[in-house]
PDB file of C-alpha atoms in Angstrom:
ATOM      1  CA  SER A   1     -12.017  -0.296 -32.666  1.00  0.00           C
ATOM      2  CA  ILE A   2     -15.736  -0.852 -33.209  1.00  0.00           C
ATOM      3  CA  HIS A   3     -18.864   0.363 -31.544  1.00  0.00           C
ATOM      4  CA  VAL A   4     -20.867  -2.247 -29.802  1.00  0.00           C
ATOM      5  CA  ASP A   5     -24.649  -2.355 -28.788  1.00  0.00           C
ATOM      6  CA  LEU A   6     -25.305  -4.382 -25.488  1.00  0.00           C
ATOM      7  CA  SER A   7     -29.033  -3.362 -25.326  1.00  0.00           C
ATOM      8  CA  SER A   8     -30.341  -6.840 -26.119  1.00  0.00           C
ATOM      9  CA  ALA A   9     -27.249  -8.927 -24.896  1.00  0.00           C
ATOM     10  CA  LYS A  10     -28.056 -11.917 -22.680  1.00  0.00           C
ATOM     11  CA  PRO A  11     -25.074 -12.582 -20.379  1.00  0.00           C
ATOM     12  CA  THR A  12     -24.288 -16.119 -19.244  1.00  0.00           C
ATOM     13  CA  VAL A  13     -23.595 -17.103 -15.667  1.00  0.00           C
ATOM     14  CA  GLY A  14     -20.308 -15.671 -14.305  1.00  0.00           C
ATOM     15  CA  LEU A  15     -18.722 -12.373 -12.929  1.00  0.00           C
ATOM     16  CA  PHE A  16     -17.918  -9.850 -15.536  1.00  0.00           C
ATOM     17  CA  THR A  17     -15.306  -7.447 -14.699  1.00  0.00           C
ATOM     18  CA  GLU A  18     -13.445  -4.546 -16.373  1.00  0.00           C
ATOM     19  CA  ASN A  19     -10.801  -6.034 -18.670  1.00  0.00           C
ATOM     20  CA  CYS A  20     -12.048  -9.630 -18.322  1.00  0.00           C
ATOM     21  CA  ILE A  21     -11.910 -11.823 -21.505  1.00  0.00           C
ATOM     22  CA  ILE A  22     -15.229 -12.728 -22.887  1.00  0.00           C
ATOM     23  CA  ILE A  23     -16.655 -14.119 -26.217  1.00  0.00           C
ATOM     24  CA  ALA A  24     -19.416 -11.983 -27.806  1.00  0.00           C
ATOM     25  CA  GLU A  25     -21.858 -13.422 -30.279  1.00  0.00           C
ATOM     26  CA  GLY A  26     -23.802 -11.080 -32.473  1.00  0.00           C
ATOM     27  CA  THR A  27     -24.087  -9.503 -35.797  1.00  0.00           C
ATOM     28  CA  MET A  28     -22.563  -6.489 -37.513  1.00  0.00           C
ATOM     29  CA  ARG A  29     -25.254  -4.048 -38.512  1.00  0.00           C
ATOM     30  CA  LYS A  30     -25.384  -1.834 -41.553  1.00  0.00           C
ATOM     31  CA  ASP A  31     -24.457   1.137 -39.553  1.00  0.00           C
ATOM     32  CA  SER A  32     -21.182  -0.577 -38.446  1.00  0.00           C
ATOM     33  CA  ILE A  33     -22.196  -1.344 -34.849  1.00  0.00           C
ATOM     34  CA  PHE A  34     -21.694  -4.790 -33.455  1.00  0.00           C
ATOM     35  CA  GLN A  35     -25.117  -5.907 -32.099  1.00  0.00           C
ATOM     36  CA  ILE A  36     -24.127  -8.286 -29.239  1.00  0.00           C
ATOM     37  CA  HIS A  37     -26.797 -11.032 -28.673  1.00  0.00           C
ATOM     38  CA  CYS A  38     -25.075 -13.124 -26.083  1.00  0.00           C
ATOM     39  CA  LEU A  39     -22.004 -12.582 -23.837  1.00  0.00           C
ATOM     40  CA  GLY A  40     -19.903 -15.461 -22.273  1.00  0.00           C
ATOM     41  CA  PHE A  41     -16.653 -16.799 -21.094  1.00  0.00           C
ATOM     42  CA  PRO A  42     -14.425 -18.949 -23.123  1.00  0.00           C
ATOM     43  CA  THR A  43     -15.011 -22.581 -22.445  1.00  0.00           C
ATOM     44  CA  LEU A  44     -12.760 -24.591 -20.275  1.00  0.00           C
ATOM     45  CA  GLN A  45     -10.959 -27.481 -21.961  1.00  0.00           C
ATOM     46  CA  PRO A  46      -7.866 -29.459 -21.627  1.00  0.00           C
ATOM     47  CA  ARG A  47      -4.677 -27.916 -22.847  1.00  0.00           C
ATOM     48  CA  ALA A  48      -4.145 -30.470 -25.588  1.00  0.00           C
ATOM     49  CA  GLU A  49      -7.682 -29.905 -26.937  1.00  0.00           C
ATOM     50  CA  PHE A  50      -7.181 -26.120 -26.806  1.00  0.00           C
ATOM     51  CA  ARG A  51      -4.039 -26.329 -28.848  1.00  0.00           C
ATOM     52  CA  MET A  52      -5.643 -28.525 -31.425  1.00  0.00           C
ATOM     53  CA  ASN A  53      -8.533 -26.127 -31.853  1.00  0.00           C
ATOM     54  CA  THR A  54      -6.439 -23.049 -32.019  1.00  0.00           C
ATOM     55  CA  GLY A  55      -3.548 -24.431 -34.081  1.00  0.00           C
ATOM     56  CA  GLY A  56      -0.780 -22.983 -32.164  1.00  0.00           C
ATOM     57  CA  GLU A  57      -1.999 -19.343 -32.242  1.00  0.00           C
ATOM     58  CA  ASN A  58       0.069 -17.105 -30.076  1.00  0.00           C
ATOM     59  CA  PHE A  59      -2.325 -14.701 -28.366  1.00  0.00           C
ATOM     60  CA  PHE A  60       0.481 -12.821 -26.589  1.00  0.00           C
ATOM     61  CA  GLY A  61       2.284 -11.677 -29.632  1.00  0.00           C
ATOM     62  CA  GLY A  62       5.118 -13.239 -31.514  1.00  0.00           C
ATOM     63  CA  ARG A  63       5.127 -15.962 -33.939  1.00  0.00           C
ATOM     64  CA  ASN A  64       2.609 -18.702 -33.978  1.00  0.00           C
ATOM     65  CA  LEU A  65       4.029 -21.981 -32.711  1.00  0.00           C
ATOM     66  CA  LEU A  66       4.041 -25.359 -34.530  1.00  0.00           C
ATOM     67  CA  LEU A  67       2.319 -28.084 -32.603  1.00  0.00           C
ATOM     68  CA  GLU A  68       5.524 -30.106 -32.660  1.00  0.00           C
ATOM     69  CA  GLU A  69       7.173 -27.439 -30.572  1.00  0.00           C
ATOM     70  CA  PHE A  70       4.837 -27.599 -27.651  1.00  0.00           C
ATOM     71  CA  PRO A  71       6.336 -30.785 -25.895  1.00  0.00           C
ATOM     72  CA  GLY A  72       9.706 -28.838 -25.816  1.00  0.00           C
ATOM     73  CA  LEU A  73       8.060 -25.899 -24.261  1.00  0.00           C
ATOM     74  CA  GLU A  74       6.220 -27.954 -21.628  1.00  0.00           C
ATOM     75  CA  GLU A  75       9.284 -29.522 -20.502  1.00  0.00           C
ATOM     76  CA  LYS A  76      10.945 -26.049 -19.952  1.00  0.00           C
ATOM     77  CA  GLU A  77       7.791 -24.894 -18.220  1.00  0.00           C
ATOM     78  CA  GLU A  78       7.894 -27.734 -15.814  1.00  0.00           C
ATOM     79  CA  GLN A  79      11.799 -27.079 -15.067  1.00  0.00           C
ATOM     80  CA  ALA A  80      11.168 -23.335 -14.364  1.00  0.00           C
ATOM     81  CA  GLU A  81       9.286 -23.838 -10.998  1.00  0.00           C
ATOM     82  CA  SER A  82      10.508 -20.480  -9.669  1.00  0.00           C
ATOM     83  CA  GLU A  83       9.605 -18.471 -12.774  1.00  0.00           C
ATOM     84  CA  LEU A  84       6.371 -16.218 -12.556  1.00  0.00           C
ATOM     85  CA  TYR A  85       4.296 -14.550 -15.191  1.00  0.00           C
ATOM     86  CA  VAL A  86       2.497 -11.619 -13.917  1.00  0.00           C
ATOM     87  CA  VAL A  87      -0.196  -9.526 -15.644  1.00  0.00           C
ATOM     88  CA  LEU A  88      -0.763  -6.025 -14.464  1.00  0.00           C
ATOM     89  CA  SER A  89      -3.867  -3.988 -15.441  1.00  0.00           C
ATOM     90  CA  ASP A  90      -4.996  -0.360 -14.602  1.00  0.00           C
ATOM     91  CA  VAL A  91      -1.464   0.482 -13.172  1.00  0.00           C
ATOM     92  CA  PHE A  92      -1.120   4.230 -12.591  1.00  0.00           C
ATOM     93  CA  LEU A  93       2.645   4.736 -13.337  1.00  0.00           C
ATOM     94  CA  ASP A  94       2.237   8.463 -12.997  1.00  0.00           C
ATOM     95  CA  ARG A  95       1.619   7.992  -9.173  1.00  0.00           C
ATOM     96  CA  LYS A  96       4.653   8.048  -6.951  1.00  0.00           C
ATOM     97  CA  GLU A  97       3.093   5.471  -4.601  1.00  0.00           C
ATOM     98  CA  THR A  98       2.353   2.924  -7.403  1.00  0.00           C
ATOM     99  CA  LEU A  99       6.005   2.975  -8.489  1.00  0.00           C
ATOM    100  CA  ASP A 100       7.159   2.685  -4.744  1.00  0.00           C
ATOM    101  CA  ASN A 101       4.972  -0.521  -4.339  1.00  0.00           C
ATOM    102  CA  LEU A 102       6.140  -2.056  -7.564  1.00  0.00           C
ATOM    103  CA  ILE A 103       9.741  -1.728  -6.590  1.00  0.00           C
ATOM    104  CA  LYS A 104       8.874  -3.573  -3.178  1.00  0.00           C
TER     105      LYS A 104
END
């Protein structure tokens, strides 16, 4: 982890919440603190353009995919209409009511 300095950061338009994904532009100072100049959200772009720009990078772990593998994955995604991908954040598993509600 690194320390950051937000004192001169200029945010862009949008709602910044805890644990949201942002892009921070800045410089690493000599005292090893990242001085953030601007905060923003990742740009919105079509899926194909995003894949070309990231080269198949897997941001969720696992191996990086080859661009040739994506068409087969898209077909599987379309066939899996009843499948869900759920991301949970700040879930307090040490509380009984949390576990009870997750089981429901």
